[in-house]
Coordinates of N, CA and C and ligand atoms in Angstrom, one line a residue:
X806 N -6.7 21.9 66.4 CA -6.3 20.6 66.4 C -7.6 19.4 65.5
X807 N -8.8 20.2 66.3 CA -10.2 20.1 65.4 C -10.1 19.9 63.8
X808 N -9.9 21.3 63.5 CA -9.7 21.9 62.5 C -8.6 21.2 61.0
X809 N -7.2 20.9 62.0 CA -6.4 20.2 61.2 C -6.8 18.9 60.9
X810 N -7.4 18.3 61.9 CA -8.2 16.6 61.9 C -9.0 16.8 60.4
X811 N -10.1 17.7 60.7 CA -11.0 17.7 59.3 C -10.4 18.1 58.2
X812 N -9.2 18.7 58.0 CA -8.9 19.3 56.7 C -8.1 18.0 56.3
X813 N -7.4 17.1 57.2 CA -6.6 16.1 56.6 C -7.5 14.9 55.8
X814 N -8.5 14.6 57.1 CA -9.7 13.9 56.4 C -10.3 13.8 55.2
X815 N -10.3 15.5 54.9 CA -10.6 15.7 53.5 C -9.8 15.6 52.6
X816 N -8.7 15.6 53.0 CA -7.7 15.6 51.8 C -7.5 14.2 51.4
X817 N -7.3 13.5 52.3 CA -7.5 12.0 52.2 C -8.4 11.2 51.5
X818 N -9.6 11.8 51.7 CA -10.8 11.5 51.1 C -10.6 11.6 49.4
X819 N -10.1 12.9 49.4 CA -9.9 13.5 47.9 C -8.9 12.5 47.3
X820 N -8.0 12.4 48.0 CA -6.9 11.4 47.3 C -7.6 10.0 46.9
X821 N -8.6 9.7 48.0 CA -9.1 8.1 47.6 C -9.7 8.1 46.1
X822 N -10.9 9.2 46.1 CA -11.5 9.7 45.0 C -10.8 9.7 43.7
X823 N -10.0 10.5 43.9 CA -9.2 10.8 42.7 C -8.3 9.5 42.2
X824 N -8.1 8.9 42.8 CA -7.1 7.4 42.6 C -8.4 6.7 41.8
X825 N -9.5 6.5 42.4 CA -10.7 5.7 42.2 C -11.1 6.0 40.6
X826 N -10.7 7.4 40.2 CA -11.2 7.5 38.9 C -10.2 7.4 37.5
X827 N -9.0 7.3 38.2 CA -7.8 7.1 37.2 C -7.8 5.5 36.7
X828 N -7.7 5.5 35.6 CA -7.9 4.1 34.9 C -6.6 3.0 35.1
X829 N -6.7 1.8 35.3 CA -5.6 1.1 35.2 C -4.3 1.3 34.3
X830 N -3.2 0.8 34.6 CA -2.4 1.1 33.7 C -2.7 1.1 32.1
X831 N -3.0 -0.4 31.9 CA -3.4 -0.8 31.1 C -4.8 -0.2 30.2
X832 N -5.3 0.2 31.2 CA -6.7 1.2 30.3 C -5.9 2.2 29.6
X833 N -5.1 2.9 30.2 CA -4.6 4.3 30.2 C -3.8 4.3 28.8
X834 N -3.1 3.1 28.5 CA -2.8 2.7 27.1 C -3.7 2.7 26.0
X835 N -4.6 1.7 26.2 CA -5.6 2.1 25.3 C -6.2 2.9 24.7
X836 N -6.2 3.6 26.0 CA -7.3 5.1 25.6 C -6.1 5.9 24.9
X837 N -5.0 6.0 25.1 CA -4.2 7.0 24.3 C -3.9 6.3 22.7
X838 N -4.7 5.3 22.3 CA -4.7 5.0 20.8 C -5.5 5.4 20.3
X839 N -5.7 6.0 18.9 CA -6.5 6.4 18.1 C -7.7 5.3 17.7
X840 N -8.9 5.9 17.8 CA -10.0 5.2 17.7 C -10.0 4.3 16.6
X841 N -9.4 4.6 15.7 CA -9.6 3.9 14.3 C -7.9 3.0 13.9
X842 N -7.3 3.1 15.0 CA -5.8 2.4 14.7 C -5.6 1.4 13.9
X843 N -4.9 1.1 12.7 CA -4.9 0.2 12.1 C -3.8 -1.0 12.5
X844 N -3.5 -1.9 12.1 CA -2.3 -2.7 12.3 C -1.4 -2.8 11.2
X845 N -0.2 -2.5 11.6 CA 0.9 -2.2 10.9 C 1.8 -3.2 10.8
X846 N 2.5 -3.3 9.5 CA 3.1 -4.9 9.2 C 4.5 -4.2 8.8
X847 N 5.8 -4.4 9.3 CA 6.7 -3.8 9.0 C 7.2 -4.7 7.8
X848 N 8.1 -4.1 6.6 CA 8.7 -5.0 5.7 C 9.8 -5.4 5.8
X849 N 10.3 -6.5 5.3 CA 11.6 -6.6 5.5 C 12.5 -5.4 4.4
X850 N 13.9 -5.1 4.7 CA 14.3 -4.2 4.0 C 14.8 -4.7 2.6
X851 N 14.4 -3.7 1.3 CA 14.6 -4.2 0.1 C 16.0 -4.7 -0.3
X852 N 16.1 -5.7 -1.1 CA 17.7 -6.0 -1.5 C 17.9 -5.2 -2.8
X853 N 19.1 -4.6 -2.5 CA 19.8 -3.8 -3.7 C 20.7 -4.3 -4.5
X854 N 20.9 -5.8 -4.5 CA 21.7 -6.6 -5.4 C 20.6 -7.6 -6.2
X855 N 20.7 -7.9 -7.1 CA 19.7 -8.9 -7.8 C 20.7 -9.9 -9.0
X856 N 20.0 -11.0 -9.0 CA 20.8 -12.0 -10.2 C 20.7 -11.5 -11.4
X857 N 19.8 -11.2 -11.8 CA 19.3 -10.6 -13.1 C 19.9 -9.4 -13.6
X858 N 20.6 -9.1 -14.6 CA 20.9 -7.5 -15.4 C 19.6 -6.8 -15.4
X859 N 19.6 -5.3 -15.6 CA 18.4 -4.6 -16.0 C 18.4 -5.0 -17.4
X860 N 19.5 -5.2 -18.1 CA 19.0 -5.6 -19.7 C 18.3 -6.9 -19.7
X861 N 18.8 -7.8 -19.3 CA 18.4 -9.3 -19.2 C 16.9 -9.1 -18.8
X862 N 16.5 -8.5 -17.7 CA 15.1 -8.1 -17.1 C 14.3 -7.2 -18.2
X863 N 14.9 -6.4 -19.0 CA 14.0 -5.8 -20.0 C 13.6 -7.0 -21.2
X864 N 14.6 -7.5 -21.6 CA 14.5 -8.7 -22.7 C 13.3 -9.6 -22.0
X865 N 13.6 -9.9 -20.9 CA 12.7 -11.3 -20.8 C 11.2 -10.8 -20.3
X866 N 11.1 -9.6 -20.0 CA 9.7 -9.5 -19.5 C 8.5 -9.4 -20.8
X867 N 7.4 -10.0 -20.4 CA 6.2 -10.3 -21.2 C 5.2 -10.3 -20.1
X868 N 4.1 -9.8 -20.9 CA 2.8 -10.1 -19.8 C 2.4 -11.3 -19.4
X869 N 2.2 -11.6 -18.4 CA 1.8 -13.1 -18.0 C 0.4 -13.0 -17.4
X870 N -0.5 -14.1 -17.7 CA -1.7 -13.9 -17.2 C -2.2 -15.3 -16.3
X871 N -1.4 -16.2 -16.5 CA -1.5 -17.2 -15.8 C -0.3 -17.4 -14.5
X872 N -0.9 -18.2 -13.5 CA -0.4 -18.2 -12.3 C -0.4 -19.6 -11.7
X873 N 0.6 -19.9 -10.8 CA 0.5 -21.2 -10.3 C -0.5 -20.7 -8.7
X874 N -0.3 -21.5 -7.9 CA -1.4 -21.1 -6.7 C 0.0 -20.6 -5.7
X875 N 0.9 -20.7 -5.9 CA 2.1 -20.4 -4.8 C 1.9 -18.8 -4.4
X876 N 1.6 -18.7 -3.2 CA 1.6 -17.2 -2.5 C 3.0 -16.5 -2.8
X877 N 2.7 -15.2 -2.6 CA 4.0 -14.4 -2.9 C 4.3 -14.3 -1.2
X878 N 5.8 -14.1 -0.9 CA 6.1 -14.1 0.6 C 6.0 -12.5 0.8
X879 N 6.1 -12.4 2.0 CA 6.3 -10.8 2.5 C 7.3 -10.3 1.8
X880 N 8.7 -10.7 1.7 CA 9.5 -10.3 1.1 C 9.7 -9.9 0.1
X881 N 9.2 -10.8 -0.9 CA 9.0 -10.5 -2.4 C 7.6 -9.3 -2.3
X882 N 6.5 -9.6 -1.7 CA 5.5 -8.1 -1.7 C 6.4 -6.8 -1.5
X883 N 7.0 -6.9 -0.4 CA 8.3 -5.6 -0.1 C 8.8 -5.4 -1.2
X884 N 9.5 -6.0 -1.4 CA 10.3 -5.8 -2.6 C 9.8 -5.2 -3.9
X885 N 8.7 -5.9 -4.7 CA 7.9 -5.0 -5.1 C 6.9 -4.0 -5.2
X886 N 6.8 -3.8 -3.6 CA 6.1 -2.4 -3.7 C 7.4 -1.3 -3.8
X887 N 8.7 -1.4 -3.0 CA 9.7 -0.8 -2.8 C 10.5 -0.3 -4.2
X888 N 9.8 -1.4 -5.1 CA 10.4 -1.1 -6.7 C 9.5 -0.1 -7.2
X889 N 8.1 -0.2 -6.8 CA 7.5 1.0 -7.4 C 7.2 2.2 -6.8
X890 N 7.4 2.4 -5.5 CA 7.4 3.6 -4.8 C 8.3 3.9 -3.3
X891 N 9.1 3.0 -3.6 CA 10.0 3.1 -2.2 C 11.0 4.2 -2.0
X892 N 11.0 4.7 -1.0 CA 12.2 5.7 -0.4 C 13.6 5.2 -0.8
X893 N 14.1 6.0 -1.3 CA 15.6 5.8 -1.7 C 16.7 7.0 -1.3
X894 N 16.0 8.1 -0.8 CA 16.8 9.2 -0.3 C 16.2 9.6 1.0
X895 N 17.1 10.1 1.9 CA 16.7 10.5 3.1 C 15.5 11.9 2.7
X896 N 15.5 12.6 1.9 CA 14.3 13.6 1.9 C 13.1 13.1 1.3
X897 N 13.2 11.6 0.7 CA 11.9 11.4 0.7 C 11.8 10.6 -0.8
X898 N 13.2 11.1 -1.9 CA 13.0 10.8 -3.2 C 12.9 9.2 -2.9
X899 N 12.3 9.0 -4.2 CA 11.5 7.5 -4.5 C 12.3 6.9 -5.8
X900 N 11.9 5.2 -5.9 CA 12.3 4.6 -7.0 C 11.9 5.5 -8.7
X901 N 10.6 5.8 -8.3 CA 10.0 6.3 -9.6 C 10.2 8.0 -9.5
X902 N 10.2 8.4 -10.7 CA 10.4 9.8 -10.6 C 8.7 10.9 -10.3
X903 N 8.9 11.5 -9.8 CA 7.4 12.1 -9.6 C 7.7 14.0 -9.8
X904 N 6.5 14.5 -10.9 CA 6.6 16.0 -11.2 C 6.6 16.6 -9.8
X905 N 7.4 17.5 -9.6 CA 7.6 18.2 -8.2 C 7.8 17.4 -7.1
X906 N 8.1 16.4 -7.5 CA 8.5 15.6 -6.7 C 6.8 15.3 -5.3
X907 N 5.9 15.4 -6.0 CA 4.8 15.5 -5.0 C 4.1 14.4 -4.6
X908 N 4.7 13.2 -5.3 CA 4.2 11.9 -5.1 C 2.5 11.7 -4.6
X909 N 1.6 11.5 -6.0 CA 0.5 11.4 -5.9 C 0.1 9.9 -6.0
X910 N 0.7 9.1 -6.2 CA 0.6 7.8 -6.4 C 0.5 7.0 -4.6
X911 N -0.5 6.0 -4.7 CA -0.6 5.4 -3.2 C -0.9 3.8 -4.0
X912 N -0.4 3.0 -3.2 CA 0.0 1.5 -3.5 C -1.1 0.6 -2.8
X913 N -1.7 -0.1 -3.3 CA -2.3 -1.3 -2.5 C -2.1 -2.5 -2.8
X914 N -2.0 -3.7 -2.1 CA -1.9 -5.1 -2.5 C -3.1 -5.9 -2.0
X915 N -3.7 -6.5 -2.8 CA -5.1 -7.6 -2.1 C -4.6 -9.2 -2.7
X916 N -4.6 -9.7 -1.4 CA -3.9 -11.3 -1.3 C -5.1 -11.8 -0.8
X917 N -5.0 -13.1 -0.5 CA -5.9 -14.2 -0.1 C -5.9 -13.6 1.4
X918 N -5.0 -13.0 2.0 CA -5.3 -12.9 3.5 C -5.8 -11.4 3.8
X919 N -6.0 -10.3 2.7 CA -6.5 -9.3 3.1 C -5.8 -8.2 2.1
X920 N -6.1 -7.2 2.5 CA -5.8 -5.8 1.7 C -5.0 -4.7 2.4
X921 N -3.6 -5.0 2.0 CA -2.6 -3.9 2.6 C -2.3 -2.4 1.5
X922 N -2.1 -1.7 2.4 CA -1.7 -0.2 1.9 C -0.4 -0.1 2.2
X923 N 0.4 0.4 1.1 CA 1.7 0.9 1.4 C 2.1 2.2 1.9
X924 N 3.0 2.0 2.9 CA 3.2 3.4 3.5 C 5.1 3.2 3.1
X925 N 5.4 4.3 2.1 CA 7.0 4.3 1.9 C 7.7 4.8 2.5
X926 N 7.2 5.7 4.0 CA 8.2 6.4 4.9 C 8.2 4.8 5.7
X927 N 9.0 4.5 6.1 CA 9.1 3.2 6.9 C 8.9 2.0 6.5
X928 N 8.6 1.8 5.3 CA 8.5 0.9 4.2 C 7.8 -0.2 5.0
X929 N 6.4 0.1 5.3 CA 5.6 -0.8 6.0 C 4.3 -1.0 5.3
X930 N 3.6 -2.0 5.9 CA 2.1 -2.1 5.3 C 1.3 -1.6 6.4
X931 N -0.2 -0.8 6.1 CA -1.3 -0.9 6.8 C -2.2 -1.8 6.3
X932 N -2.8 -3.0 7.5 CA -3.5 -3.7 6.9 C -5.2 -3.2 7.2
X933 N -5.7 -2.8 5.8 CA -7.1 -2.1 5.4 C -8.2 -3.5 5.7
X934 N -7.8 -4.8 5.4 CA -8.9 -5.5 5.5 C -8.2 -7.3 5.7
X935 N -9.2 -7.8 6.4 CA -8.4 -9.3 6.3 C -9.2 -10.0 5.5
X936 N -10.1 -9.9 4.8 CA -11.0 -10.3 3.6 C -10.2 -10.6 2.4
X937 N -10.6 -11.4 1.7 CA -9.8 -11.8 0.4 C -10.8 -10.8 -0.6
X938 N -10.2 -10.1 -1.2 CA -11.0 -8.9 -1.7 C -10.6 -9.2 -3.6
X939 N -9.8 -9.9 -3.9 CA -9.7 -10.3 -5.1 C -10.8 -10.7 -6.1
X940 N -11.4 -11.7 -5.6 CA -13.0 -11.9 -6.1 C -13.8 -10.5 -6.7
X941 N -13.8 -9.8 -5.9 CA -14.6 -8.4 -5.9 C -13.7 -7.5 -7.2
X942 N -12.5 -7.7 -6.8 CA -11.6 -6.8 -8.0 C -11.8 -7.7 -9.4
X943 N -11.9 -9.0 -9.1 CA -12.3 -9.7 -10.8 C -13.1 -9.1 -11.3
X944 N -14.1 -9.1 -10.5 CA -15.6 -8.7 -11.0 C -15.6 -7.4 -11.4
X945 N -15.0 -6.4 -10.8 CA -14.8 -4.8 -11.5 C -13.8 -5.0 -12.2
X946 N -13.1 -5.9 -12.4 CA -12.0 -5.9 -14.0 C -12.4 -6.7 -15.0
X947 N -13.5 -6.8 -15.3 CA -14.4 -7.1 -16.5 C -14.1 -9.1 -16.5
X948 N -13.7 -9.4 -15.0 CA -13.8 -10.7 -14.8 C -12.4 -11.3 -15.8
X949 N -11.4 -10.7 -15.8 CA -10.2 -10.9 -16.6 C -9.4 -12.1 -15.3
X950 N -9.5 -13.5 -15.9 CA -8.7 -14.3 -15.1 C -7.2 -13.8 -14.3
X951 N -6.7 -13.2 -15.0 CA -5.5 -13.0 -14.4 C -5.6 -12.3 -13.0
X952 N -7.0 -11.6 -12.8 CA -7.2 -10.9 -11.5 C -7.7 -11.9 -10.4
X953 N -8.1 -12.9 -10.6 CA -8.7 -13.9 -9.6 C -7.6 -14.9 -9.5
X954 N -6.6 -15.3 -10.5 CA -5.7 -16.4 -10.6 C -4.2 -16.0 -9.5
X955 N -4.3 -14.6 -9.9 CA -2.8 -14.2 -9.4 C -3.1 -14.0 -7.6
X956 N -2.2 -14.6 -7.2 CA -1.9 -14.5 -5.3 C -2.0 -13.3 -4.9
X957 N -1.4 -12.1 -5.6 CA -1.2 -10.9 -5.5 C -1.7 -9.8 -6.3
X958 N -2.6 -8.7 -6.2 CA -2.9 -7.9 -7.1 C -2.5 -6.3 -6.7
X959 N -1.5 -6.0 -7.4 CA -1.5 -4.6 -7.0 C -2.4 -3.7 -7.3
X960 N -2.7 -2.3 -6.8 CA -3.3 -1.5 -7.2 C -2.4 -0.3 -7.1
X961 N -2.3 0.4 -8.3 CA -1.9 2.0 -8.3 C -3.0 2.9 -8.4
X962 N -3.2 3.6 -7.5 CA -4.1 4.7 -7.2 C -3.2 5.9 -7.1
X963 N -4.4 7.1 -7.2 CA -3.5 8.4 -7.4 C -4.5 9.3 -6.9
X964 N -3.7 10.5 -5.9 CA -4.6 11.4 -5.5 C -4.1 12.7 -6.3
X965 N -5.4 13.1 -7.1 CA -5.0 14.1 -8.0 C -4.3 15.4 -7.7
X966 N -5.1 15.6 -6.6 CA -5.0 17.3 -5.7 C -3.7 17.4 -5.1
X967 N -3.1 16.3 -5.1 CA -1.2 16.7 -4.6 C -0.7 17.3 -5.7
X968 N -0.9 16.9 -7.1 CA -0.2 17.5 -8.2 C -1.0 18.6 -8.6
X969 N -2.1 18.6 -8.5 CA -3.0 19.7 -9.2 C -2.5 20.9 -8.2
X970 N -2.3 20.6 -7.1 CA -2.1 22.2 -6.1 C -0.8 23.0 -6.7
X971 N 0.2 22.3 -7.5 CA 1.1 23.1 -8.1 C 1.3 23.2 -9.9
X972 N 0.4 22.1 -10.6 CA 0.3 22.2 -11.7 C -1.2 22.2 -12.4
X973 N -2.1 22.6 -11.6 CA -3.2 22.7 -11.9 C -3.8 21.8 -13.6
X974 N -4.2 21.7 -14.4 CA -4.6 21.1 -15.3 C -3.8 20.1 -16.1
X975 N -2.2 20.9 -16.0 CA -1.2 19.8 -16.5 C -1.2 18.6 -15.7
X976 N -1.5 18.5 -14.3 CA -1.8 17.3 -13.3 C -1.9 16.1 -13.9
X977 N -3.2 15.9 -14.4 CA -3.7 15.2 -15.3 C -2.5 13.9 -15.4
X978 N -2.1 14.8 -16.7 CA -0.9 14.2 -17.6 C 0.1 13.3 -16.5
X979 N 0.6 14.3 -15.9 CA 1.8 13.9 -14.8 C 1.4 13.0 -14.0
X980 N 0.3 12.7 -13.6 CA 0.2 11.6 -12.7 C -0.2 10.5 -13.3
X981 N -0.6 10.1 -14.6 CA -0.5 9.3 -15.7 C 0.5 8.9 -15.8
X982 N 1.4 9.6 -16.2 CA 2.9 9.4 -16.6 C 3.4 8.6 -15.4
X983 N 3.3 9.3 -14.0 CA 4.1 8.4 -13.1 C 3.6 7.0 -12.8
X984 N 2.2 7.4 -12.9 CA 1.5 5.4 -12.5 C 2.0 4.6 -13.4
X985 N 2.6 4.9 -14.9 CA 3.4 4.2 -15.7 C 4.7 3.9 -15.6
X986 N 5.3 4.9 -14.8 CA 7.1 4.6 -14.2 C 6.7 3.5 -13.3
X987 N 5.7 3.8 -12.2 CA 5.8 2.7 -11.0 C 5.3 1.3 -11.6
X988 N 4.1 1.4 -12.5 CA 4.2 0.0 -13.2 C 5.0 -0.7 -13.8
X989 N 6.1 0.0 -14.5 CA 7.0 -0.4 -15.0 C 8.2 -1.1 -14.2
X990 N 8.2 -0.2 -13.2 CA 9.5 -0.8 -12.1 C 9.0 -2.1 -11.4
X991 N 7.5 -1.9 -11.4 CA 6.8 -3.2 -10.7 C 6.8 -4.3 -11.4
X992 N 6.6 -4.1 -12.6 CA 6.6 -5.3 -13.8 C 8.0 -5.8 -13.8
X993 N 9.0 -4.9 -13.8 CA 10.6 -5.7 -14.1 C 11.2 -6.1 -13.0
X994 N 10.6 -5.5 -11.5 CA 11.2 -6.3 -10.4 C 10.6 -7.5 -10.4
X995 N 9.4 -7.5 -10.5 CA 8.7 -9.1 -10.7 C 9.7 -10.1 -11.7
X996 N 9.8 -9.6 -12.6 CA 11.0 -10.3 -13.6 C 12.1 -10.8 -12.9
X997 N 12.6 -9.5 -12.2 CA 14.0 -9.9 -11.7 C 14.0 -11.2 -10.5
X998 N 12.8 -11.1 -9.9 CA 12.1 -12.3 -8.9 C 12.0 -13.4 -9.6
X999 N 11.7 -13.5 -10.7 CA 11.2 -14.8 -11.5 C 10.0 -14.8 -11.2
X1000 N 8.8 -13.8 -11.2 CA 7.5 -13.7 -11.2 C 7.1 -13.1 -12.4
X1001 N 5.9 -13.1 -12.6 CA 5.1 -12.6 -13.5 C 4.1 -11.8 -13.6
X1002 N 3.7 -10.6 -14.2 CA 2.6 -9.9 -14.1 C 1.9 -9.2 -15.1
X1003 N 0.6 -8.8 -15.2 CA 0.3 -8.3 -16.5 C -0.2 -6.3 -15.9
X1004 N 0.0 -5.5 -16.4 CA -0.7 -4.2 -16.0 C -2.1 -4.2 -16.8
X1005 N -3.1 -4.0 -15.9 CA -4.4 -4.2 -16.5 C -5.1 -2.8 -16.1
X1006 N -5.6 -2.1 -17.0 CA -6.1 -1.0 -17.2 C -7.8 -1.0 -17.5
X1007 N -8.5 -2.3 -17.9 CA -9.9 -2.2 -18.2 C -10.6 -2.6 -17.2
X1008 N -11.0 -1.8 -16.4 CA -11.9 -2.2 -15.2 C -12.9 -0.9 -14.8
X1009 N -13.8 -1.2 -14.0 CA -14.8 -0.1 -13.6 C -14.4 0.5 -12.4
X1010 N -13.8 2.1 -12.5 CA -13.0 2.6 -11.7 C -14.1 2.6 -9.9
X1011 N -15.3 2.9 -10.4 CA -16.2 3.1 -9.4 C -16.2 1.9 -8.4
X1012 N -16.3 0.6 -9.1 CA -16.5 -0.8 -8.9 C -15.2 -1.2 -8.1
X1013 N -13.6 -1.0 -8.4 CA -12.5 -1.1 -7.4 C -12.7 -0.4 -6.8
X1014 N -12.9 0.8 -6.6 CA -12.8 1.8 -5.4 C -13.8 1.2 -4.1
X1015 N -15.2 0.9 -4.7 CA -16.1 0.5 -3.8 C -15.6 -1.2 -3.2
X1016 N -14.9 -2.1 -4.0 CA -14.5 -3.2 -3.6 C -13.5 -3.2 -2.5
X1017 N -12.7 -2.1 -2.7 CA -11.2 -2.1 -1.7 C -11.7 -0.7 -0.9
X1018 N -12.9 -0.4 -0.8 CA -13.2 0.7 -0.1 C -12.4 2.2 0.1
X1019 N -11.7 2.1 -0.9 CA -10.5 3.3 -1.1 C -11.3 4.5 -0.9
X1020 N -10.3 5.5 -0.2 CA -10.8 6.8 0.2 C -11.4 7.6 -1.0
X1021 N -12.1 8.4 -1.2 CA -12.9 9.1 -2.4 C -12.1 9.7 -3.1
X1022 N -11.0 10.2 -2.6 CA -9.7 10.8 -3.4 C -8.5 9.9 -3.9
X1023 N -8.7 8.5 -3.4 CA -7.7 7.9 -4.0 C -8.2 6.7 -5.6
X1024 N -8.1 7.6 -6.5 CA -8.7 7.1 -7.9 C -7.8 5.9 -8.4
X1025 N -8.3 4.5 -8.3 CA -7.7 3.5 -9.1 C -7.1 3.5 -10.6
X1026 N -5.8 3.4 -11.1 CA -5.5 3.8 -12.7 C -5.0 2.5 -13.1
X1027 N -4.5 1.4 -12.1 CA -3.9 0.2 -12.4 C -4.3 -1.0 -11.7
X1028 N -4.7 -2.2 -12.1 CA -4.5 -3.5 -11.3 C -3.6 -4.1 -11.8
X1029 N -2.6 -4.8 -11.2 CA -1.4 -5.1 -11.5 C -1.4 -6.7 -10.9
X1030 N -1.9 -7.8 -11.3 CA -1.8 -9.0 -10.6 C -0.3 -9.7 -11.0
X1031 N 0.4 -10.3 -10.1 CA 1.4 -10.8 -10.0 C 1.7 -12.2 -9.4
X1032 N 2.3 -13.2 -9.9 CA 2.6 -14.2 -9.4 C 3.7 -15.0 -9.8
X1033 N 3.7 -16.6 -9.7 CA 4.4 -17.2 -10.2 C 3.9 -18.0 -11.7
X1034 N 4.6 -17.4 -12.7 CA 4.3 -17.9 -13.9 C 4.1 -19.2 -14.4
X1035 N 2.6 -19.5 -14.7 CA 2.2 -20.9 -15.0 C 3.1 -20.9 -16.5
X1036 N 3.8 -22.0 -16.7 CA 4.6 -22.7 -18.0 C 3.6 -23.1 -18.7
Ligands
FMN41 C1 -2.3 0.8 -20.4 C2 -2.3 -0.3 -20.9 C3 -3.5 -0.9 -20.4 C4 -3.6 -2.6 -20.6 N1 -4.6 -3.3 -20.1 C5 -5.0 -4.6 -20.1 C6 -5.8 -5.4 -19.9 O1 -7.0 -4.7 -19.3 N2 -5.8 -6.8 -19.8 C7 -5.0 -7.3 -20.2 O2 -5.0 -8.4 -20.2 N3 -3.9 -6.7 -20.8 C8 -3.8 -5.4 -20.4 N4 -2.6 -4.5 -20.8 C9 -1.3 -5.5 -21.1 C10 -1.1 -5.5 -22.9 O3 -2.4 -6.4 -23.4 C11 0.2 -5.8 -23.5 O4 1.1 -5.0 -22.9 C12 0.4 -5.9 -24.6 O5 -0.5 -7.1 -25.4 C13 1.8 -6.3 -25.2 O6 2.3 -7.6 -24.5 P1 3.8 -7.3 -23.6 O7 3.0 -6.5 -22.4 O8 3.8 -9.1 -23.3 O9 5.0 -6.7 -24.1 C14 -2.5 -3.2 -20.8 C15 -1.4 -2.7 -21.2 C16 -1.2 -1.2 -21.2 C17 -0.1 -0.3 -21.4

């Protein structure tokens, strides 16, 4: 009988100690998140019907370098990113063609509120920074005023290795051609939204990379300031 009692006391003590070790429910939830969890912003679904025809959009497009101070809405930012790299097929096909469907491009957008990284699958943004990085981009972009003035600066970067894995030395050409496809989609979508923008290729790569703290394999190819045109 004494032995049974002793065993019961040991079991009860073990249960109390183990219960004390397990974290309260809210701590358990936090502990299961990755240490580097970043905030995600879902984007509104893109519109597939516009007021301006493709032909009118093509005829209207002109590089715009002066903008009003009006910010872009998240709906406009989402629509522009979708036009550049949005997913349009279940298997992953996008708005812009890609050699071997390897999709080497990564899109970022810098606004007064921060830096966002576009995730095509799920059509959402990752918040990379909550600082206004446009002044640093302006400096990296030879102090071209369009970069400082625009409410949103879109950045097309590329991960060459994705395309090199299949195409070797030919990859550099393919990646640059793809950046052109994505940029033109973005610029035409801007026109269709009554916005304007300019594709900027003159900047210091290393300074853009440092300003945005881009991963080392995300090479910036284009800065595209977009906003409401100043008449
Ligand atoms: C590859 C490339 C790089 C460019 N880089 C710049 C640039 O650094 N700054 C700028 O103001 N415009 C830049 N532009 C825009 C051109 O100046 C512009 O397209 C040209 O003047 C024709 O005008 P449009 O775009 O209105 O047709 C660039 C265009 C291309 C295609």
